[in-house]
Coordinates of C-alpha atoms in Angstrom, one line a residue:
M29 CA -31.1 -10.9 17.8
S30 CA -32.0 -13.7 15.5
Q31 CA -29.9 -14.4 12.4
R32 CA -32.9 -13.6 10.1
K33 CA -33.5 -10.3 11.8
A34 CA -29.8 -9.4 11.6
G35 CA -29.8 -10.2 7.9
M36 CA -32.8 -8.0 7.3
Q37 CA -31.1 -5.1 9.0
A38 CA -28.0 -5.6 6.8
Q39 CA -30.2 -5.5 3.7
D40 CA -31.7 -2.3 4.8
K41 CA -28.4 -0.5 4.6
T42 CA -27.4 1.1 1.3
V43 CA -23.7 1.8 0.8
V44 CA -21.8 4.0 -1.6
V45 CA -18.1 3.4 -1.8
I46 CA -16.0 6.3 -3.1
G47 CA -12.9 4.8 -4.8
A48 CA -12.1 1.3 -6.2
G49 CA -8.7 0.8 -4.6
L50 CA -8.1 -2.4 -2.7
G51 CA -9.6 -1.1 0.5
G52 CA -12.8 0.0 -1.3
L53 CA -13.0 -3.3 -3.3
A54 CA -12.5 -5.4 -0.1
T55 CA -15.3 -3.5 1.6
A56 CA -17.6 -3.7 -1.4
L57 CA -17.0 -7.4 -1.8
R58 CA -17.8 -8.2 1.8
L59 CA -20.9 -6.1 2.0
A60 CA -22.3 -7.3 -1.4
H61 CA -21.8 -10.8 -0.2
R62 CA -23.9 -10.0 2.9
G63 CA -26.7 -8.7 0.8
L64 CA -26.2 -4.9 1.1
A65 CA -26.9 -2.7 -1.8
V66 CA -23.5 -1.4 -2.8
T67 CA -22.5 1.2 -5.4
V68 CA -18.9 2.0 -6.2
L69 CA -17.9 5.3 -7.7
E70 CA -14.4 5.4 -9.2
R71 CA -12.9 8.4 -11.1
A72 CA -10.5 6.2 -13.1
A73 CA -11.4 4.0 -16.0
G74 CA -11.1 0.8 -14.0
P75 CA -10.4 -0.6 -10.5
G76 CA -7.2 -0.7 -8.6
G77 CA -6.4 2.8 -7.3
K78 CA -2.6 2.9 -6.8
M79 CA -2.5 -0.5 -8.3
R80 CA -2.3 1.1 -11.8
T81 CA -0.8 0.3 -15.2
L82 CA 0.6 2.4 -18.0
P83 CA 0.8 1.4 -21.7
S84 CA 4.0 0.4 -23.4
D85 CA 5.2 -1.2 -26.6
A86 CA 5.5 -4.5 -24.6
G87 CA 2.1 -4.3 -23.0
P88 CA 0.6 -2.8 -19.8
V89 CA 3.3 -2.0 -17.3
D90 CA 2.5 -2.1 -13.6
A91 CA 3.2 1.4 -12.3
G92 CA 2.3 0.7 -8.6
P93 CA 2.7 -2.3 -6.3
T94 CA 4.6 -5.2 -7.9
V95 CA 4.2 -8.1 -5.5
L96 CA 1.8 -9.4 -2.9
T97 CA 2.9 -10.3 0.7
M98 CA 0.9 -11.7 3.6
R99 CA -1.1 -13.9 1.3
H100 CA -3.3 -15.2 4.1
V101 CA -5.1 -11.8 4.1
F102 CA -6.3 -12.5 0.6
D103 CA -7.1 -16.1 1.1
Q104 CA -9.2 -15.1 4.1
L105 CA -11.0 -12.4 2.1
F106 CA -12.1 -14.8 -0.6
E107 CA -13.0 -17.5 1.9
E108 CA -15.3 -15.1 3.7
V109 CA -17.3 -14.5 0.6
D110 CA -17.5 -18.3 -0.3
A111 CA -14.8 -18.1 -3.0
T112 CA -11.3 -19.3 -3.5
L113 CA -8.5 -17.0 -4.4
A114 CA -6.9 -19.5 -6.8
D115 CA -10.1 -19.7 -8.8
H116 CA -9.8 -16.0 -9.6
V117 CA -6.1 -15.1 -9.9
T118 CA -3.0 -17.1 -10.3
L119 CA -0.3 -16.3 -7.8
E120 CA 3.3 -17.2 -8.6
P121 CA 5.8 -17.3 -5.8
E122 CA 9.1 -15.5 -6.2
T123 CA 12.0 -17.4 -4.8
I124 CA 14.4 -14.5 -4.9
L125 CA 13.0 -11.6 -2.8
A126 CA 15.4 -9.1 -4.2
R127 CA 18.8 -8.7 -5.7
H128 CA 20.9 -5.8 -4.1
F129 CA 23.7 -3.9 -5.8
W130 CA 26.3 -1.6 -4.1
R131 CA 28.8 0.8 -5.6
D132 CA 31.7 -1.3 -4.5
G133 CA 30.6 -4.1 -6.8
S134 CA 29.1 -6.3 -4.2
T135 CA 25.8 -8.0 -4.7
L136 CA 23.4 -9.9 -2.4
D137 CA 20.3 -11.9 -3.1
L138 CA 17.7 -12.4 -0.3
H139 CA 15.6 -15.6 -0.8
A140 CA 12.2 -16.8 0.2
D141 CA 14.1 -19.7 1.9
P142 CA 15.6 -18.1 5.0
E143 CA 18.4 -20.7 5.1
K144 CA 19.5 -19.6 1.6
S145 CA 19.4 -16.0 2.7
A146 CA 21.6 -16.8 5.7
T147 CA 24.1 -18.7 3.5
A148 CA 24.1 -15.8 1.0
I149 CA 24.8 -13.3 3.8
R150 CA 27.7 -15.5 5.1
D151 CA 29.2 -15.5 1.6
F152 CA 28.6 -11.8 1.4
G153 CA 29.8 -10.6 4.8
G154 CA 31.3 -13.5 6.6
P155 CA 30.2 -15.6 9.6
R156 CA 29.6 -12.6 11.8
A157 CA 27.2 -11.1 9.3
E158 CA 25.3 -14.4 9.2
Q159 CA 24.9 -14.6 12.9
E160 CA 23.7 -11.0 13.1
Y161 CA 21.2 -11.7 10.3
R162 CA 19.8 -14.7 12.1
R163 CA 19.4 -12.7 15.3
F164 CA 17.7 -9.9 13.4
S165 CA 15.4 -12.3 11.7
A166 CA 14.3 -13.9 14.9
R167 CA 13.7 -10.5 16.4
A168 CA 11.6 -9.4 13.4
K169 CA 9.6 -12.5 13.6
R170 CA 8.9 -12.0 17.3
L171 CA 7.8 -8.4 16.7
Y172 CA 5.5 -9.4 13.8
E173 CA 3.8 -12.2 15.8
A174 CA 3.5 -10.0 18.9
F175 CA 1.9 -7.0 17.1
K176 CA -0.1 -8.8 14.4
A177 CA -3.3 -9.2 16.5
P178 CA -3.3 -6.0 18.7
M179 CA -2.2 -3.7 15.9
M180 CA -2.7 -4.9 12.4
E181 CA -5.9 -6.9 13.0
A182 CA -7.5 -4.7 15.6
A183 CA -10.2 -2.4 14.3
A184 CA -9.2 0.4 16.6
P185 CA -5.9 -0.2 18.4
S186 CA -5.4 1.6 21.6
Q187 CA -2.2 2.6 23.4
L188 CA -3.7 1.2 26.7
A189 CA -4.5 -2.2 25.2
L190 CA -1.1 -2.4 23.5
T191 CA 0.7 -1.5 26.8
A192 CA -1.3 -4.2 28.6
H193 CA -0.3 -6.7 25.8
V194 CA 3.4 -5.8 26.2
L195 CA 3.3 -6.0 29.9
R196 CA 2.0 -9.5 29.7
D197 CA 5.4 -10.3 28.1
P198 CA 7.8 -7.5 29.0
T199 CA 10.7 -9.4 27.4
I200 CA 9.5 -8.1 24.1
I201 CA 10.4 -4.5 25.0
P202 CA 14.1 -4.8 24.1
A203 CA 13.2 -6.1 20.7
M204 CA 10.9 -3.1 20.2
A205 CA 13.7 -0.7 20.9
P206 CA 11.2 2.0 22.0
H207 CA 12.1 5.6 21.2
R208 CA 14.9 4.5 18.9
S209 CA 14.8 4.9 15.1
L210 CA 15.1 2.0 12.8
M211 CA 18.5 3.2 11.6
F212 CA 19.8 3.5 15.2
S213 CA 18.5 0.0 16.0
L214 CA 20.0 -1.5 12.8
R215 CA 23.4 0.0 13.5
S216 CA 23.4 -1.8 16.9
Q217 CA 22.4 -5.1 15.2
F218 CA 24.7 -5.2 12.2
S219 CA 28.4 -4.4 11.9
D220 CA 28.3 -4.3 8.1
P221 CA 27.0 -0.9 7.0
R222 CA 25.7 -2.4 3.7
L223 CA 23.3 -4.6 5.7
V224 CA 22.2 -1.5 7.8
Q225 CA 21.5 0.2 4.5
L226 CA 19.6 -2.8 3.1
F227 CA 17.3 -3.3 6.0
G228 CA 16.8 0.4 6.5
R229 CA 14.9 0.3 3.2
Y230 CA 11.9 -1.2 5.0
A231 CA 11.0 2.2 6.3
T232 CA 10.4 3.3 2.7
Y233 CA 7.9 0.5 2.3
V234 CA 5.5 2.7 4.3
G235 CA 6.7 6.0 3.1
G236 CA 9.2 6.8 5.8
S237 CA 12.9 7.5 6.5
P238 CA 14.9 4.9 8.5
Y239 CA 16.3 7.9 10.5
K240 CA 12.9 9.0 11.7
S241 CA 10.8 5.8 11.6
P242 CA 10.5 3.7 14.8
A243 CA 12.6 0.6 15.1
I244 CA 9.6 -1.6 15.4
L245 CA 9.2 -1.4 11.6
S246 CA 11.8 -4.1 11.3
L247 CA 8.9 -6.5 11.6
I248 CA 8.2 -5.7 7.9
A249 CA 11.3 -7.9 7.1
H250 CA 9.5 -10.9 8.5
A251 CA 6.3 -10.2 6.6
E252 CA 8.4 -10.2 3.4
A253 CA 10.4 -13.2 4.4
T254 CA 7.2 -15.3 4.8
G255 CA 6.8 -15.1 1.0
V256 CA 6.1 -12.8 -1.9
W257 CA 3.9 -13.6 -4.9
R258 CA 3.5 -12.2 -8.3
V259 CA 0.0 -12.0 -9.9
K260 CA 0.1 -13.7 -13.3
G261 CA -0.8 -11.1 -15.9
G262 CA 0.0 -8.2 -13.7
M263 CA -1.0 -6.9 -10.3
H264 CA -4.1 -5.2 -11.7
K265 CA -5.5 -8.6 -12.3
L266 CA -6.1 -8.9 -8.6
A267 CA -8.1 -5.7 -8.4
R268 CA -10.1 -6.7 -11.5
A269 CA -10.9 -10.1 -9.9
M270 CA -12.1 -8.5 -6.7
A271 CA -14.3 -6.0 -8.6
D272 CA -15.7 -8.8 -10.8
L273 CA -16.6 -10.9 -7.8
A274 CA -18.2 -8.0 -6.1
A275 CA -20.2 -7.3 -9.2
A276 CA -21.3 -10.9 -9.4
K277 CA -22.7 -10.5 -5.9
G278 CA -24.7 -7.4 -6.9
A279 CA -22.3 -4.5 -6.4
V280 CA -22.7 -1.8 -9.1
F281 CA -19.6 0.0 -10.4
H282 CA -19.5 3.4 -12.1
Y283 CA -16.1 4.2 -13.6
G284 CA -15.1 7.5 -14.9
T285 CA -17.2 9.1 -12.2
H286 CA -15.9 12.0 -10.2
V287 CA -17.4 12.7 -6.8
H288 CA -18.4 16.3 -6.0
R289 CA -19.4 16.0 -2.3
I290 CA -20.9 13.9 0.4
E291 CA -24.3 15.1 1.4
V292 CA -25.1 15.3 5.2
Q293 CA -28.5 15.8 6.8
G294 CA -29.3 15.7 10.5
G295 CA -25.6 15.2 11.3
R296 CA -25.4 12.0 9.2
T297 CA -24.3 11.0 5.7
V298 CA -27.3 10.5 3.4
A299 CA -26.0 10.6 -0.1
V300 CA -23.0 11.1 -2.5
I301 CA -23.3 13.7 -5.3
D302 CA -21.2 13.1 -8.3
A303 CA -19.7 15.7 -10.7
T304 CA -22.7 15.5 -13.0
G305 CA -25.1 16.2 -10.2
T306 CA -26.5 12.7 -9.8
R307 CA -27.4 11.9 -6.3
H308 CA -26.6 8.4 -4.9
P309 CA -28.5 7.9 -1.6
A310 CA -26.7 6.0 1.1
T311 CA -27.1 5.1 4.7
H312 CA -23.3 4.7 4.8
V313 CA -20.6 6.2 2.7
V314 CA -17.2 4.5 2.5
F315 CA -14.3 6.8 1.5
N316 CA -11.4 5.0 -0.2
G317 CA -9.3 8.0 -0.9
D318 CA -6.6 9.9 1.0
P319 CA -8.3 10.9 4.3
A320 CA -6.5 14.3 4.0
A321 CA -9.1 15.1 1.3
L322 CA -11.8 15.3 4.0
T323 CA -9.9 17.7 6.2
Q324 CA -9.3 20.0 3.2
G325 CA -13.0 20.1 2.4
L326 CA -12.7 18.4 -1.0
L327 CA -15.8 16.3 -0.3
G328 CA -17.8 19.1 1.3
E329 CA -17.6 21.4 4.3
A330 CA -19.7 19.0 6.4
C331 CA -16.9 16.4 6.3
R332 CA -14.0 18.6 7.3
R333 CA -14.2 17.6 11.0
A334 CA -14.9 14.0 10.5
I335 CA -11.3 13.3 11.4
G336 CA -8.6 15.3 13.0
D337 CA -5.8 17.0 11.1
T338 CA -3.2 15.1 13.1
T339 CA -4.5 11.9 11.6
T340 CA -3.3 12.9 8.2
N341 CA -0.2 15.1 8.9
P342 CA 2.8 15.0 8.6
R343 CA 2.8 13.4 5.2
S344 CA 4.7 10.3 4.1
L345 CA 7.1 10.2 1.1
S346 CA 6.1 10.4 -2.5
A347 CA 8.0 9.0 -5.5
Y348 CA 9.2 9.4 -9.0
V349 CA 8.0 6.4 -11.0
W350 CA 9.2 5.4 -14.5
A351 CA 7.1 2.7 -16.3
F352 CA 8.4 1.8 -19.8
A353 CA 9.5 -1.0 -22.1
S354 CA 13.1 -1.3 -23.3
R355 CA 16.1 -3.7 -23.9
P356 CA 18.5 -3.7 -20.9
A357 CA 22.2 -4.2 -21.0
G358 CA 24.5 -4.8 -18.0
P359 CA 24.1 -6.7 -14.8
D360 CA 21.9 -9.7 -14.4
L361 CA 18.6 -8.4 -13.1
A362 CA 16.2 -10.3 -10.8
Y363 CA 12.5 -9.6 -10.8
H364 CA 13.3 -7.1 -7.9
S365 CA 16.6 -5.3 -7.9
V366 CA 17.8 -2.5 -5.6
F367 CA 20.7 -0.2 -6.6
F368 CA 22.0 1.6 -3.5
G369 CA 23.3 5.1 -3.4
A370 CA 26.7 5.6 -1.8
D371 CA 25.4 7.1 1.4
P372 CA 21.8 7.0 2.8
R373 CA 22.2 10.5 4.1
T374 CA 22.5 11.9 0.5
E375 CA 19.0 10.4 -0.1
F376 CA 17.2 11.1 3.1
D377 CA 18.6 14.5 4.2
P378 CA 17.3 16.2 1.0
L379 CA 14.0 14.4 1.3
H380 CA 13.6 15.7 4.9
A381 CA 14.2 19.2 3.4
G382 CA 11.5 18.7 0.7
Q383 CA 13.9 18.1 -2.1
P384 CA 14.6 15.1 -4.4
P385 CA 17.5 12.9 -3.3
V386 CA 21.0 13.9 -4.4
D387 CA 22.3 10.3 -4.7
P388 CA 19.2 8.1 -4.7
T389 CA 18.7 4.5 -4.1
L390 CA 16.7 3.1 -7.0
Y391 CA 14.2 0.2 -7.0
L392 CA 13.8 -1.6 -10.3
C393 CA 11.1 -4.2 -11.1
A394 CA 11.9 -6.3 -14.3
E395 CA 8.3 -7.3 -14.8
D396 CA 9.0 -10.0 -17.4
R397 CA 11.7 -11.7 -15.3
G398 CA 9.5 -13.4 -12.7
G399 CA 10.5 -16.9 -11.8
G400 CA 13.9 -16.4 -13.3
H401 CA 12.5 -16.0 -16.9
R402 CA 14.8 -14.2 -19.3
P403 CA 12.9 -12.6 -22.2
S404 CA 14.5 -12.1 -25.6
G405 CA 12.7 -9.0 -26.7
P406 CA 11.7 -5.7 -25.1
E407 CA 11.0 -5.9 -21.4
R408 CA 8.7 -4.0 -19.1
F409 CA 10.3 -2.1 -16.3
E410 CA 9.2 0.0 -13.3
I411 CA 11.8 2.2 -11.6
I412 CA 11.0 4.0 -8.4
M413 CA 13.0 6.8 -6.8
N414 CA 11.8 8.3 -3.5
G415 CA 10.6 11.8 -3.6
P416 CA 9.1 14.4 -1.2
P417 CA 5.4 15.2 -1.0
V418 CA 4.2 18.4 -2.5
H419 CA 2.0 21.1 -1.0
P420 CA -1.6 19.9 -1.6
R421 CA -2.6 23.2 -3.0
G422 CA 0.8 24.3 -4.2
D423 CA 1.9 25.3 -7.7
S424 CA 3.1 22.2 -9.5
Q425 CA 5.3 24.4 -11.6
K426 CA 7.4 25.1 -8.5
E427 CA 8.1 21.4 -7.9
P428 CA 11.8 20.6 -8.4
P429 CA 12.1 19.0 -11.9
P430 CA 12.9 15.3 -11.8
C431 CA 16.3 14.6 -13.4
Q432 CA 16.1 11.9 -16.0
T433 CA 19.8 12.1 -16.4
Q434 CA 20.3 11.6 -12.6
M435 CA 18.4 8.3 -12.7
L436 CA 20.2 7.0 -15.7
T437 CA 23.5 8.2 -14.3
T438 CA 22.9 6.3 -11.1
L439 CA 22.2 3.1 -13.0
S440 CA 25.2 3.6 -15.2
H441 CA 27.4 3.4 -12.1
F442 CA 26.3 -0.3 -12.0
G443 CA 26.7 -0.8 -15.8
L444 CA 23.0 -0.8 -16.5
T445 CA 21.7 0.9 -19.6
F446 CA 18.5 0.8 -21.6
A447 CA 17.8 1.1 -25.4
P448 CA 15.7 3.0 -25.9
G449 CA 15.9 4.9 -22.6
P450 CA 12.8 6.0 -20.7
T451 CA 11.2 9.2 -21.8
P452 CA 9.7 12.0 -19.7
R453 CA 6.3 10.7 -20.8
S454 CA 6.9 7.5 -18.9
L455 CA 7.4 9.3 -15.6
T456 CA 4.9 10.0 -12.8
T457 CA 6.0 12.7 -10.4
P458 CA 4.8 13.7 -6.9
S459 CA 2.7 16.4 -8.5
D460 CA 1.1 13.9 -10.9
F461 CA 0.2 11.7 -7.9
Q462 CA -1.4 14.7 -6.2
T463 CA -3.6 15.1 -9.3
L464 CA -4.4 11.4 -9.4
Y465 CA -5.2 11.2 -5.7
P466 CA -6.7 14.6 -4.7
G467 CA -5.7 16.0 -1.3
S468 CA -2.8 13.5 -1.0
A469 CA 0.0 16.1 -1.6
G470 CA 1.4 13.3 -3.8
S471 CA 2.1 11.2 -0.6
L472 CA 1.7 7.6 -1.5
Y473 CA 1.3 6.2 2.0
G474 CA -1.0 8.7 3.8
R475 CA 0.3 9.9 7.1
S476 CA 4.0 9.7 7.8
P477 CA 5.2 6.7 9.9
H478 CA 7.7 8.8 11.7
G479 CA 7.6 8.7 15.5
M480 CA 6.9 6.0 18.0
M481 CA 3.1 6.7 18.2
A482 CA 2.5 7.3 14.5
A483 CA 0.5 4.1 14.1
F484 CA -2.0 5.4 16.7
H485 CA -2.6 8.6 14.8
R486 CA -3.9 7.0 11.7
P487 CA -7.7 7.4 11.3
T488 CA -9.7 4.2 11.9
A489 CA -12.7 3.0 9.9
R490 CA -15.2 4.9 12.1
T491 CA -15.2 8.6 11.9
A492 CA -16.8 11.4 14.0
L493 CA -19.4 11.8 11.3
P494 CA -22.1 9.1 11.6
G495 CA -22.4 7.1 8.4
L496 CA -18.9 8.0 7.1
I497 CA -16.5 5.1 7.0
L498 CA -12.8 5.1 6.0
T499 CA -10.8 2.4 4.2
G500 CA -7.5 2.3 2.2
G501 CA -3.8 2.8 2.8
G502 CA -4.4 6.2 4.5
A503 CA -6.5 4.6 7.2
H504 CA -5.6 2.0 9.9
P505 CA -3.8 -0.4 9.7
G506 CA -1.8 1.6 7.1
A507 CA -0.2 1.4 3.7
G508 CA 0.6 -1.6 1.5
I509 CA -1.6 -4.1 -0.3
P510 CA -2.4 -6.4 2.6
M511 CA -2.9 -3.5 5.0
A512 CA -5.3 -1.7 2.7
T513 CA -7.2 -4.9 2.2
L514 CA -7.4 -5.5 6.0
S515 CA -8.8 -1.9 6.3
G516 CA -11.7 -3.1 4.1
K517 CA -12.4 -5.8 6.6
H518 CA -12.6 -3.2 9.4
A519 CA -14.8 -0.9 7.2
A520 CA -17.3 -3.6 6.4
A521 CA -17.5 -4.7 10.1
A522 CA -18.2 -1.1 11.1
I523 CA -21.2 -0.9 8.8
L524 CA -22.5 -4.4 9.5
T525 CA -22.5 -3.7 13.3
D526 CA -23.9 -0.2 13.0
P527 CA -27.5 -0.4 14.3
A528 CA -28.2 3.4 14.1
L529 CA -30.2 3.5 10.9
T530 CA -32.4 1.1 9.0
S531 CA -35.0 1.9 6.3
P532 CA -38.1 0.1 5.1
S533 CA -36.8 -0.3 1.5
R534 CA -33.7 0.1 -0.6
Q535 CA -33.1 3.5 -2.2
T536 CA -31.9 3.9 -5.7
A537 CA -29.8 6.6 -7.4
M538 CA -31.8 9.7 -8.1
P539 CA -30.8 12.1 -10.9
G540 CA -29.9 15.5 -9.7
G541 CA -28.5 16.6 -13.1
M542 CA -27.1 15.0 -16.1
S543 CA -26.6 11.2 -16.2
T544 CA -23.1 10.0 -15.2
G545 CA -22.3 8.6 -18.7
S546 CA -20.0 6.2 -16.9
A547 CA -19.3 2.6 -17.6
T548 CA -21.4 0.5 -15.3
I549 CA -21.1 -3.2 -14.2
K550 CA -24.1 -4.8 -12.7
A551 CA -24.9 -8.4 -12.0
G552 CA -27.7 -10.2 -10.3
R553 CA -27.3 -10.8 -6.6
S554 CA -26.6 -14.4 -5.5
P555 CA -29.7 -15.7 -3.6
S556 CA -27.3 -17.2 -1.1
S557 CA -25.4 -14.0 -0.4
V558 CA -27.3 -13.0 2.8
S559 CA -25.7 -14.7 5.8

């Protein structure tokens, strides 16, 4: 097939993206660059999805992700659309990955420089702890490098292909610790229970418990150790930059637009109907929401069987998130600080039972302290406490009430106080997340990562319904900013390589009711955008 013919086929495809989270934005950006007609429908007032902000007296507070890892994913995305990441956002490296506090008064900083981390751990726990950390780091690096291509970057990873990959280097099997939990593996690697507790937190990065998540998740430690970056002006600036670049390449964005259903004819998606009745024709529909919404029929009965129920259940953890401005007093905070509960079991046992933790570990982001800065006035804070998901159709009034006093009491054990303290209005609960992201049960990471084969159960970009494509943290390769962005690469590729349908001309939105009344961004398509 000639390049010109392939380009014409790409232009004949009309795409509607439901949701402007990073997966949807990455998909829209790639497809608009290739010359496809792309429309993005987003129910919120702006792009970002879970990369959201809340107002405060000190300015917008990030109330979702706070840093970016695996920077190469974003550099690659911008390069693929003939742009440079640094021209659109300013990334600032964070030299201290996190500052950790324990009830016994001990503290530990992990650094972007691995040698500094090793030295800090020797000072913290002695020479043995340092040696154990170095072995753990080497193991995490090996796992990351071994599974980056066959799992994270593969559009549809298979157990057979992964087995063949492992058998080519069977010495990787002990590092994988198959059929062992992350917590079990860490206890065999570290003699200091504080380090077991610290590195067990990586399971929560993808919404799991270290007692039930597979040991292979220790590879997350290497992804973080390779560097973390803040986005100058807040994480939402990255989402805005991706949306603006996609718009400059011709994508059309409708914000404040709720989707009613996906229209299917002849066994294939043909349009998206928004809540006003407006019909948006499409040869392909990209869903950047929680895939569980499909199985629950929230986008129409025709989509219920597009994916299997086991691809979305069981659910991952949710969270209680406070986002507020205040003046702190107490210990010296880093940009990222973690305040550990006395015993991990008092956090995860209640979560397993569907209850809030009894003695939680709290993550705190001091958003104005990046790069070691120490502001003199009110500061912006995000505090996260793990929480259980809720029933997707349950009564939110039955949700166990979050305990503001519990959170403040936990921090007071470490001498940390706020004036003024956060109010209930600054809190987002699991029920609130269910409202924000329909069908999710408040789960922030899609399907649970529990179990050795959990990664193979996530839905991939292609679904059983022709024309329906998935992207976002609920789809392969999983949760997190870089993973969701990678899913957009897989989604775009699925559309660009789908020869099933072409049309003689582009279709435009047809009114099926009242106009959307939404904010719209539209810009002329670059004449060089067709590859």
